[in-house]
CSV table of C-alpha atoms in Angstrom, one decimal:
chain,number,residue,atom,x,y,z
A,1,MET,CA,31.3,-60.9,-1.7
A,2,LYS,CA,33.3,-64.4,-0.1
A,3,GLU,CA,36.2,-61.2,0.1
A,4,LEU,CA,33.2,-59.0,1.9
A,5,MET,CA,32.6,-61.2,4.1
A,6,GLN,CA,36.2,-62.4,5.4
A,7,ARG,CA,36.6,-58.2,6.2
A,8,LEU,CA,33.4,-58.0,7.6
A,9,LYS,CA,34.4,-61.8,10.6
A,10,LYS,CA,37.6,-60.3,10.5
A,11,ILE,CA,36.7,-57.1,11.9
A,12,TRP,CA,34.4,-58.8,13.9
A,13,LYS,CA,36.9,-60.2,16.3
A,14,LYS,CA,38.9,-57.6,17.1
A,15,ALA,CA,35.0,-55.5,17.9
A,16,ASN,CA,34.6,-58.4,19.9
A,17,PRO,CA,36.7,-58.0,23.1
A,18,LEU,CA,35.4,-54.5,22.7
A,19,TRP,CA,32.4,-54.7,23.3
A,20,LYS,CA,32.4,-57.4,25.9
A,21,LYS,CA,34.1,-54.8,28.4
A,22,ILE,CA,31.9,-52.1,27.6
A,23,ASN,CA,28.7,-54.4,28.4
A,24,LEU,CA,30.7,-55.8,31.8
A,25,LEU,CA,31.3,-52.3,32.7
A,26,TRP,CA,27.5,-51.1,32.4
A,27,LYS,CA,25.7,-54.3,34.4
A,28,LYS,CA,28.4,-53.2,37.4
A,29,PHE,CA,27.6,-49.1,36.3
A,30,HIS,CA,23.5,-50.1,36.2
A,31,LYS,CA,24.1,-51.9,40.2
A,32,THR,CA,25.4,-48.7,42.2
A,33,ARG,CA,23.8,-45.6,43.5
A,34,ILE,CA,24.7,-43.3,40.4
A,35,TYR,CA,22.9,-45.0,37.9
A,36,SER,CA,19.4,-44.4,40.3
A,37,LEU,CA,20.4,-40.5,40.8
A,38,VAL,CA,21.0,-40.6,37.0
A,39,MET,CA,17.5,-42.2,36.4
A,40,VAL,CA,15.8,-40.2,39.5
A,41,LEU,CA,17.3,-36.3,38.6
A,42,PHE,CA,16.6,-37.8,34.6
A,43,PHE,CA,12.8,-38.5,35.5
A,44,ILE,CA,12.2,-35.5,37.4
A,45,ALA,CA,14.1,-32.8,34.3
A,46,VAL,CA,10.6,-35.5,31.7
A,47,CYS,CA,8.1,-33.9,34.5
A,48,VAL,CA,9.5,-30.4,34.7
A,49,GLY,CA,10.0,-30.2,31.1
A,50,ILE,CA,6.3,-31.2,30.8
A,51,GLY,CA,5.2,-29.2,32.5
A,52,SER,CA,6.7,-26.0,31.1
A,53,ALA,CA,4.8,-27.3,27.2
A,54,ALA,CA,1.7,-27.7,28.8
A,55,ALA,CA,1.7,-24.9,30.7
A,56,TYR,CA,3.2,-22.6,27.7
A,57,ILE,CA,0.7,-23.8,25.9
A,58,HIS,CA,-1.9,-23.3,28.0
A,59,HIS,CA,-0.6,-19.8,27.6
A,60,GLU,CA,-0.6,-19.6,24.1
A,61,SER,CA,-4.5,-21.0,24.8
A,62,ASP,CA,-5.8,-17.3,26.4
A,63,PRO,CA,-7.1,-14.9,23.7
A,64,THR,CA,-6.8,-12.4,26.3
A,65,GLU,CA,-2.7,-10.8,25.3
A,66,THR,CA,-4.6,-10.6,21.5
A,67,ALA,CA,-8.1,-9.2,22.2
A,68,VAL,CA,-6.4,-7.1,25.1
A,69,GLN,CA,-3.4,-5.7,22.3
A,70,TYR,CA,-6.6,-5.0,20.2
A,71,PHE,CA,-8.5,-3.1,22.3
A,72,ARG,CA,-6.0,-0.7,23.2
A,73,ALA,CA,-5.0,0.1,19.7
A,74,PHE,CA,-9.2,0.0,19.1
A,75,MET,CA,-8.8,3.1,21.0
A,76,GLN,CA,-5.3,5.0,20.4
A,77,GLN,CA,-7.1,5.1,16.7
A,78,ASP,CA,-3.6,2.3,15.7
A,79,TYR,CA,-5.5,1.1,13.1
A,80,ASP,CA,-2.3,0.4,11.4
A,81,THR,CA,-2.8,-2.4,14.0
A,82,VAL,CA,-6.1,-3.4,13.8
A,83,MET,CA,-5.4,-3.7,10.3
A,84,LYS,CA,-2.0,-6.0,11.5
A,85,LEU,CA,-4.3,-8.2,13.9
A,86,ALA,CA,-6.8,-8.7,11.6
A,87,ASP,CA,-8.8,-12.1,10.0
A,88,ILE,CA,-8.9,-11.9,6.5
A,89,PRO,CA,-10.5,-14.8,5.1
A,90,ASP,CA,-8.6,-16.9,1.6
A,91,GLY,CA,-9.6,-15.2,-1.5
A,92,GLY,CA,-11.3,-12.0,1.0
A,93,TYR,CA,-10.8,-8.4,0.8
A,94,LEU,CA,-10.2,-6.3,4.2
A,95,ASP,CA,-11.0,-2.1,3.4
A,96,ARG,CA,-9.1,0.4,5.5
A,97,LYS,CA,-11.4,3.1,4.7
A,98,GLN,CA,-14.1,0.9,5.3
A,99,LEU,CA,-13.4,-0.8,9.0
A,100,ILE,CA,-13.1,2.6,10.4
A,101,SER,CA,-16.0,3.1,9.1
A,102,ILE,CA,-17.2,0.2,11.3
A,103,LEU,CA,-15.2,1.5,14.9
A,104,GLU,CA,-15.5,4.9,14.3
A,105,GLU,CA,-19.3,4.0,14.8
A,106,GLN,CA,-18.4,1.5,17.9
A,107,LYS,CA,-17.0,3.8,19.6
A,108,LYS,CA,-19.0,5.8,20.1
A,109,GLU,CA,-21.2,3.1,21.9
A,110,TRP,CA,-17.8,2.9,24.5
A,111,ASN,CA,-17.4,5.8,26.7
A,112,GLY,CA,-15.4,4.3,29.7
A,113,THR,CA,-12.0,4.1,30.4
A,114,GLN,CA,-11.8,1.9,33.8
A,115,TYR,CA,-12.8,-0.7,32.8
A,116,GLU,CA,-12.1,-5.2,33.4
A,117,ILE,CA,-11.5,-8.4,31.4
A,118,LEU,CA,-13.8,-11.1,32.0
A,119,ASP,CA,-12.5,-14.7,31.3
A,120,PRO,CA,-12.0,-16.6,26.8
A,121,LYS,CA,-15.8,-18.1,26.4
A,122,ARG,CA,-16.4,-20.2,23.5
A,123,GLU,CA,-19.1,-18.6,21.1
A,124,ASP,CA,-20.3,-18.9,17.9
A,125,GLY,CA,-17.1,-21.8,17.4
A,126,ARG,CA,-14.9,-18.3,18.2
A,127,SER,CA,-13.3,-17.3,21.3
A,128,VAL,CA,-14.8,-13.9,23.2
A,129,VAL,CA,-13.2,-11.3,25.5
A,130,ILE,CA,-15.3,-8.8,27.2
A,131,PHE,CA,-14.1,-6.1,28.5
A,132,ARG,CA,-17.2,-4.6,31.2
A,133,TYR,CA,-17.6,-0.8,31.7
A,134,THR,CA,-19.6,-0.5,34.7
A,135,ASP,CA,-21.1,3.2,35.4
A,136,GLU,CA,-19.9,4.4,39.2
A,137,ALA,CA,-23.0,7.2,38.9
A,138,THR,CA,-26.0,3.9,37.6
A,139,GLY,CA,-24.4,1.5,38.2
A,140,LYS,CA,-24.7,0.3,34.4
A,141,LYS,CA,-22.4,-2.2,32.9
A,142,THR,CA,-21.8,-2.3,29.1
A,143,ASP,CA,-20.0,-5.2,27.2
A,144,PHE,CA,-17.9,-4.3,24.5
A,145,LYS,CA,-16.4,-7.7,23.2
A,146,VAL,CA,-13.6,-9.3,20.7
A,147,TYR,CA,-14.1,-11.8,18.5
A,148,LEU,CA,-11.4,-14.0,18.4
A,149,ASN,CA,-10.6,-16.9,15.4
A,150,ARG,CA,-8.3,-20.1,16.3
A,151,PHE,CA,-6.1,-21.0,14.3
A,152,PHE,CA,-3.3,-23.9,14.9
A,153,HIS,CA,0.1,-23.9,14.2
A,154,GLY,CA,0.9,-28.0,15.5
A,155,LEU,CA,-0.3,-27.8,19.3
A,156,ILE,CA,-0.1,-23.7,19.9
A,157,PRO,CA,-2.7,-21.8,18.0
A,158,ASP,CA,-2.7,-18.8,16.9
A,159,TYR,CA,-5.3,-15.5,17.1
A,160,LYS,CA,-7.0,-13.0,14.4
A,161,ILE,CA,-9.5,-10.7,15.3
A,162,SER,CA,-12.5,-11.3,13.8
A,163,PHE,CA,-15.5,-9.1,11.6
A,164,ASP,CA,-17.3,-12.3,10.5
A,165,ASP,CA,-20.8,-10.1,11.9
A,166,ASN,CA,-19.5,-7.5,9.4
A,167,LEU,CA,-18.7,-9.2,6.5
A,168,VAL,CA,-20.5,-10.0,2.8
A,169,LYS,CA,-20.0,-13.2,0.7
A,170,ASP,CA,-19.3,-13.4,-3.1
A,171,TYR,CA,-18.1,-9.8,-4.3
A,172,GLN,CA,-17.3,-9.2,-8.4
A,173,VAL,CA,-16.4,-6.9,-9.9
A,174,THR,CA,-15.4,-6.5,-13.5
A,175,ILE,CA,-13.3,-4.0,-15.1
A,176,PRO,CA,-12.0,-2.7,-19.0
A,177,LYS,CA,-8.6,-4.7,-20.3
A,178,ASP,CA,-6.0,-3.2,-19.5
A,179,ALA,CA,-7.0,-1.0,-16.0
A,180,ALA,CA,-6.3,-1.5,-12.5
A,181,LEU,CA,-9.1,-2.6,-10.0
A,182,VAL,CA,-9.2,0.7,-7.2
A,183,ILE,CA,-11.3,0.5,-3.8
A,184,ASN,CA,-11.7,3.8,-2.1
A,185,ASP,CA,-9.0,5.2,-3.5
A,186,THR,CA,-6.7,2.5,-3.3
A,187,LYS,CA,-5.4,-0.2,-6.1
A,188,ILE,CA,-5.9,-3.5,-6.3
A,189,GLU,CA,-2.3,-5.3,-6.1
A,190,ASN,CA,-0.8,-8.4,-6.0
A,191,GLN,CA,-4.7,-10.0,-6.3
A,192,ASP,CA,-4.4,-11.5,-9.5
A,193,ASP,CA,-5.4,-15.0,-8.6
A,194,LEU,CA,-8.7,-13.3,-7.8
A,195,ALA,CA,-9.3,-12.5,-11.4
A,196,ALA,CA,-10.6,-13.8,-14.6
A,197,THR,CA,-10.5,-13.3,-17.9
A,198,ASN,CA,-14.5,-13.1,-19.9
A,199,GLN,CA,-14.0,-13.2,-23.5
A,200,ASP,CA,-13.6,-9.7,-24.3
A,201,GLY,CA,-10.5,-8.9,-22.3
A,202,SER,CA,-12.3,-7.2,-19.4
A,203,LYS,CA,-11.5,-8.6,-15.3
A,204,THR,CA,-13.8,-10.0,-13.5
A,205,TYR,CA,-12.5,-9.4,-9.9
A,206,THR,CA,-14.2,-11.8,-7.2
A,207,PHE,CA,-13.6,-11.9,-3.4
A,208,SER,CA,-14.6,-14.9,-0.7
A,209,ALA,CA,-15.9,-11.8,1.6
A,210,VAL,CA,-15.3,-8.0,1.8
A,211,LEU,CA,-16.8,-6.0,4.3
A,212,ARG,CA,-20.5,-4.1,4.1
A,213,GLY,CA,-20.8,-0.9,3.5
A,214,THR,CA,-20.6,1.0,1.0
A,215,TYR,CA,-17.6,1.6,-1.5
A,216,GLN,CA,-15.8,3.9,-4.4
A,217,VAL,CA,-15.1,1.3,-7.2
A,218,GLY,CA,-12.9,2.6,-10.3
A,219,ALA,CA,-11.7,1.1,-13.7
A,220,GLU,CA,-7.6,2.7,-13.4
A,221,THR,CA,-5.9,3.3,-16.7
A,222,THR,CA,-3.2,5.9,-18.0
A,223,TYR,CA,-5.3,8.8,-18.6
A,224,GLY,CA,-8.1,8.5,-17.1
A,225,ILE,CA,-10.7,6.2,-14.4
A,226,GLY,CA,-14.1,5.3,-14.1
A,227,GLU,CA,-15.4,5.1,-10.6
A,228,LYS,CA,-19.2,4.0,-9.2
A,229,LYS,CA,-20.9,3.8,-6.2
A,230,ALA,CA,-20.9,0.4,-5.4
A,231,GLU,CA,-23.4,-0.4,-2.3
A,232,VAL,CA,-22.1,-4.0,-0.5
A,233,THR,CA,-24.7,-4.5,2.0
A,234,LYS,CA,-25.9,-8.3,0.6
A,235,ASP,CA,-24.7,-12.2,-0.4
A,236,GLY,CA,-23.5,-11.5,-4.5
A,237,VAL,CA,-23.0,-7.4,-5.5
A,238,ARG,CA,-21.5,-7.1,-9.2
A,239,THR,CA,-20.5,-3.8,-9.8
A,240,ASP,CA,-19.5,-3.2,-13.8
A,241,LEU,CA,-17.5,-1.3,-15.1
A,242,SER,CA,-16.6,-2.1,-18.2
A,243,ASN,CA,-18.0,0.3,-20.3
A,244,THR,CA,-18.2,3.2,-17.7
A,245,ALA,CA,-16.3,6.7,-19.1
A,246,TYR,CA,-13.0,7.1,-18.2
A,247,ALA,CA,-13.2,10.8,-16.0
A,248,ALA,CA,-9.6,12.1,-16.9
A,249,ARG,CA,-7.0,11.8,-14.3
A,250,GLU,CA,-6.2,15.0,-11.7
A,251,GLU,CA,-2.6,15.6,-13.8
A,252,TYR,CA,-3.4,14.4,-17.0
A,253,PHE,CA,-6.9,17.6,-15.9
A,254,LYS,CA,-4.6,20.8,-14.5
A,255,VAL,CA,-3.4,20.2,-18.5
A,256,ILE,CA,-6.3,19.8,-19.5
A,257,GLU,CA,-8.6,23.3,-17.5
A,258,GLU,CA,-4.6,25.2,-18.2
A,259,LYS,CA,-5.2,24.9,-22.0
A,260,THR,CA,-8.7,25.5,-22.3
A,261,ASN,CA,-8.1,28.8,-20.2
A,262,GLY,CA,-5.6,29.8,-22.7
A,263,MET,CA,-7.3,28.8,-25.2
A,264,LEU,CA,-10.1,30.6,-24.6
A,265,GLN,CA,-9.2,33.7,-23.8
A,266,GLN,CA,-7.0,33.7,-26.4
A,267,TYR,CA,-10.1,33.1,-28.4
A,268,TYR,CA,-13.0,36.5,-27.9
A,269,THR,CA,-9.3,38.6,-27.6
A,270,LEU,CA,-9.8,37.8,-31.8
A,271,VAL,CA,-13.6,37.7,-31.7
A,272,ARG,CA,-13.7,41.2,-30.1
A,273,LYS,CA,-10.4,42.8,-32.4
A,274,LYS,CA,-12.6,40.9,-35.8
A,275,LYS,CA,-9.4,39.0,-36.3
A,276,LEU,CA,-10.1,35.9,-38.4
A,277,SER,CA,-6.5,34.4,-37.1
A,278,GLY,CA,-3.8,34.6,-34.4
A,279,LYS,CA,-0.3,32.7,-33.4
A,280,GLU,CA,-1.4,33.1,-29.8
A,281,LEU,CA,-4.4,30.8,-30.1
A,282,ARG,CA,-2.9,28.5,-33.5
A,283,GLY,CA,-0.6,27.5,-30.6
A,284,PHE,CA,-3.3,25.6,-29.4
A,285,PHE,CA,-4.1,23.7,-31.9
A,286,SER,CA,-3.1,20.9,-33.8
A,287,LYS,CA,-1.5,22.4,-37.9
A,288,GLU,CA,-4.8,20.1,-39.2
A,289,MET,CA,-7.3,22.7,-36.9
A,290,SER,CA,-5.9,25.7,-38.8
A,291,GLY,CA,-8.5,26.2,-41.4
A,292,GLU,CA,-11.9,24.5,-39.1
A,293,LEU,CA,-9.9,27.5,-36.5
A,294,LYS,CA,-11.4,30.0,-38.9
A,295,GLY,CA,-14.1,29.0,-39.8
A,296,LEU,CA,-14.9,28.6,-36.1
A,297,ILE,CA,-13.8,32.3,-35.0
A,298,LYS,CA,-16.1,33.4,-38.0
A,299,LYS,CA,-19.1,32.0,-35.9
A,300,SER,CA,-18.9,33.9,-33.3
A,301,VAL,CA,-17.7,37.4,-34.5
A,302,ASN,CA,-21.3,37.1,-36.6
A,303,LEU,CA,-23.1,36.1,-33.0
A,304,VAL,CA,-21.3,38.7,-31.4
A,305,PHE,CA,-20.9,41.7,-34.2
A,306,ARG,CA,-25.2,42.2,-35.3
A,307,ASP,CA,-23.4,44.3,-38.7
A,308,GLY,CA,-20.0,40.9,-38.9
A,309,ASP,CA,-16.8,42.6,-39.3
A,310,ASN,CA,-18.1,46.1,-40.1
A,311,LYS,CA,-15.9,48.0,-38.5
A,312,GLU,CA,-19.1,50.6,-37.2
A,313,TYR,CA,-19.2,48.7,-33.5
A,314,GLU,CA,-17.3,47.2,-31.7
A,315,VAL,CA,-16.9,45.2,-27.8
A,316,THR,CA,-17.6,47.3,-24.6
A,317,THR,CA,-18.2,45.0,-22.3
A,318,MET,CA,-17.5,40.9,-22.6
A,319,ASP,CA,-17.3,38.4,-19.6
A,320,LEU,CA,-16.7,34.3,-19.2
A,321,SER,CA,-18.3,33.6,-15.8
A,322,ASP,CA,-19.9,30.0,-14.8
A,323,GLN,CA,-17.2,28.2,-16.1
A,324,LYS,CA,-16.7,24.4,-15.9
A,325,ILE,CA,-14.8,21.9,-17.0
A,326,LYS,CA,-15.6,18.1,-17.1
A,327,ALA,CA,-12.7,15.6,-19.6
A,328,THR,CA,-13.3,11.9,-19.4
A,329,TYR,CA,-10.9,9.5,-21.6
A,330,ASN,CA,-11.8,7.6,-24.7
A,331,LYS,CA,-10.4,4.5,-25.3
A,332,GLU,CA,-11.5,4.1,-29.1
A,333,LYS,CA,-10.3,7.1,-30.1
A,334,ASN,CA,-7.1,7.6,-27.8
A,335,CYS,CA,-8.1,10.8,-26.6
A,336,PHE,CA,-9.6,13.4,-24.4
A,337,GLU,CA,-13.3,14.1,-24.8
A,338,VAL,CA,-13.5,18.0,-23.4
A,339,GLN,CA,-17.6,19.7,-22.7
A,340,CYS,CA,-16.2,23.3,-21.3
A,341,SER,CA,-19.7,24.9,-20.0
A,342,TYR,CA,-19.5,29.0,-19.5
A,343,HIS,CA,-22.1,31.7,-19.0
A,344,LEU,CA,-20.9,34.6,-22.1
A,345,LYS,CA,-22.4,38.7,-21.5
A,346,TYR,CA,-21.2,41.5,-23.5
A,347,GLU,CA,-22.5,44.9,-25.4
A,348,CYS,CA,-21.1,46.8,-27.8
A,349,ALA,CA,-22.3,50.2,-29.0
A,350,THR,CA,-21.0,52.2,-31.8
A,351,LYS,CA,-18.2,55.0,-31.6
A,352,THR,CA,-19.6,58.7,-30.9
A,353,SER,CA,-18.2,60.8,-33.3
A,354,LEU,CA,-17.5,64.8,-33.0
A,355,LEU,CA,-20.4,65.6,-34.7
A,356,SER,CA,-22.2,63.4,-32.4
A,357,SER,CA,-22.6,61.8,-29.5
A,358,TYR,CA,-24.9,59.4,-29.7
A,359,SER,CA,-24.0,55.7,-29.7
A,360,GLU,CA,-25.9,52.4,-30.2
A,361,SER,CA,-25.9,49.7,-28.1
A,362,TYR,CA,-27.5,46.0,-27.6
A,363,LYS,CA,-25.8,43.3,-25.3
A,364,GLY,CA,-26.3,39.3,-25.9
A,365,ASN,CA,-26.4,36.8,-23.4
A,366,TYR,CA,-25.8,32.9,-24.2
A,367,GLN,CA,-25.2,29.9,-22.4
A,368,THR,CA,-22.3,28.0,-24.8
A,369,THR,CA,-20.8,24.7,-24.4
A,370,LEU,CA,-17.8,23.7,-25.6
A,371,SER,CA,-16.7,20.4,-27.3
A,372,MET,CA,-13.6,20.2,-27.8
A,373,GLU,CA,-10.3,16.5,-29.0
A,374,MET,CA,-7.0,16.8,-26.9
A,375,THR,CA,-3.9,14.2,-27.8
A,376,PRO,CA,-3.2,12.5,-24.4
A,377,SER,CA,-0.2,14.5,-23.3
A,378,LEU,CA,1.4,15.9,-20.3
A,379,GLU,CA,3.3,17.5,-22.7
A,380,ASN,CA,2.9,19.1,-25.3
A,381,MET,CA,-1.1,18.2,-25.1
A,382,GLU,CA,-3.7,20.2,-28.3
A,383,ILE,CA,-6.8,20.3,-29.7
A,384,THR,CA,-7.7,18.1,-32.3
A,385,GLY,CA,-10.7,18.8,-32.6
A,386,MET,CA,-13.6,21.7,-31.3
A,387,SER,CA,-17.3,22.6,-31.9
A,388,ILE,CA,-19.6,25.4,-30.2
A,389,LYS,CA,-22.4,25.4,-29.7
A,390,ASN,CA,-24.7,28.6,-28.2
A,391,LYS,CA,-27.5,29.0,-26.5
A,392,LYS,CA,-29.8,32.2,-26.3
A,393,LYS,CA,-30.7,32.9,-22.2
């Protein structure tokens, strides 16, 4: 410690004369005109800086620029820009389709192309910029108000377009486990902080605010999507999708439709021929269905032909019309449950012989419901269960 103090004293002795010289020079400079000029210039620079900063802050504090940008996007239907300018509340969701619907209704009330922009003002805790259109013929004035919410970043404010008048609060949606939330055909992603997991594994999303209106809300899985129409017109609306049936997704439904149509064609070809088995038909079914399939064809043969498999009658016409297919995914069974309804009409007649030109005939008319279970596979979808019900018309 003593050594350190001795070194410091030595350094001070060497530096002290230099410091005295600098101090003497500064006192002489302080009395010169140059010093006075430097101080005046410094004062002017400070004043200019303060004035520029004040002007900049005043300019940035004006919401008109943001309002004009929004109004132009609104008139030009540039909804991408509108979405960027919109204020989305924390924990809220602003649906694009719903917003466009609201804006299109507003646009119906605005016919002006020439307008004046009034000075911004504060109203109900928000900034408002008014675009005023005056009808030259009648003198009638029409105001279009753009409301803006203000946010501060230090001294400088930032503005976002406010849709507070169109918001409802506290909207909840419950979806099953392993499902994704879909609102108006848009999958809600990166919003896990808004979801709470329930005891049964389902999830409940809570949105602090959404736009008022009608929504198509869905829970989407790999194989299907369950949907409901939700009227979100007040605070605290709840939508529960935890027990909703899953309609087959489009790519799976196309395969189901193709398989069903192909199977029916082969099935009734065998029925017409009174055959109980065929390689082409078996290709649509799992191996476990082969025995059951023969029994189903046998029942259809007995329905169509009065004499069963007797060769006396044959089908002269057969038509399947008004076909409707509905397919849902059963998570517990891991299969698609398919229901196909159609109108079955046919006519049978006996063959004419050389000895007699007389032919006996009859007609059949049934409303048929075909119920099937299919494996959830795009590449190799099979029918694993099937039943047929025929109701005479």
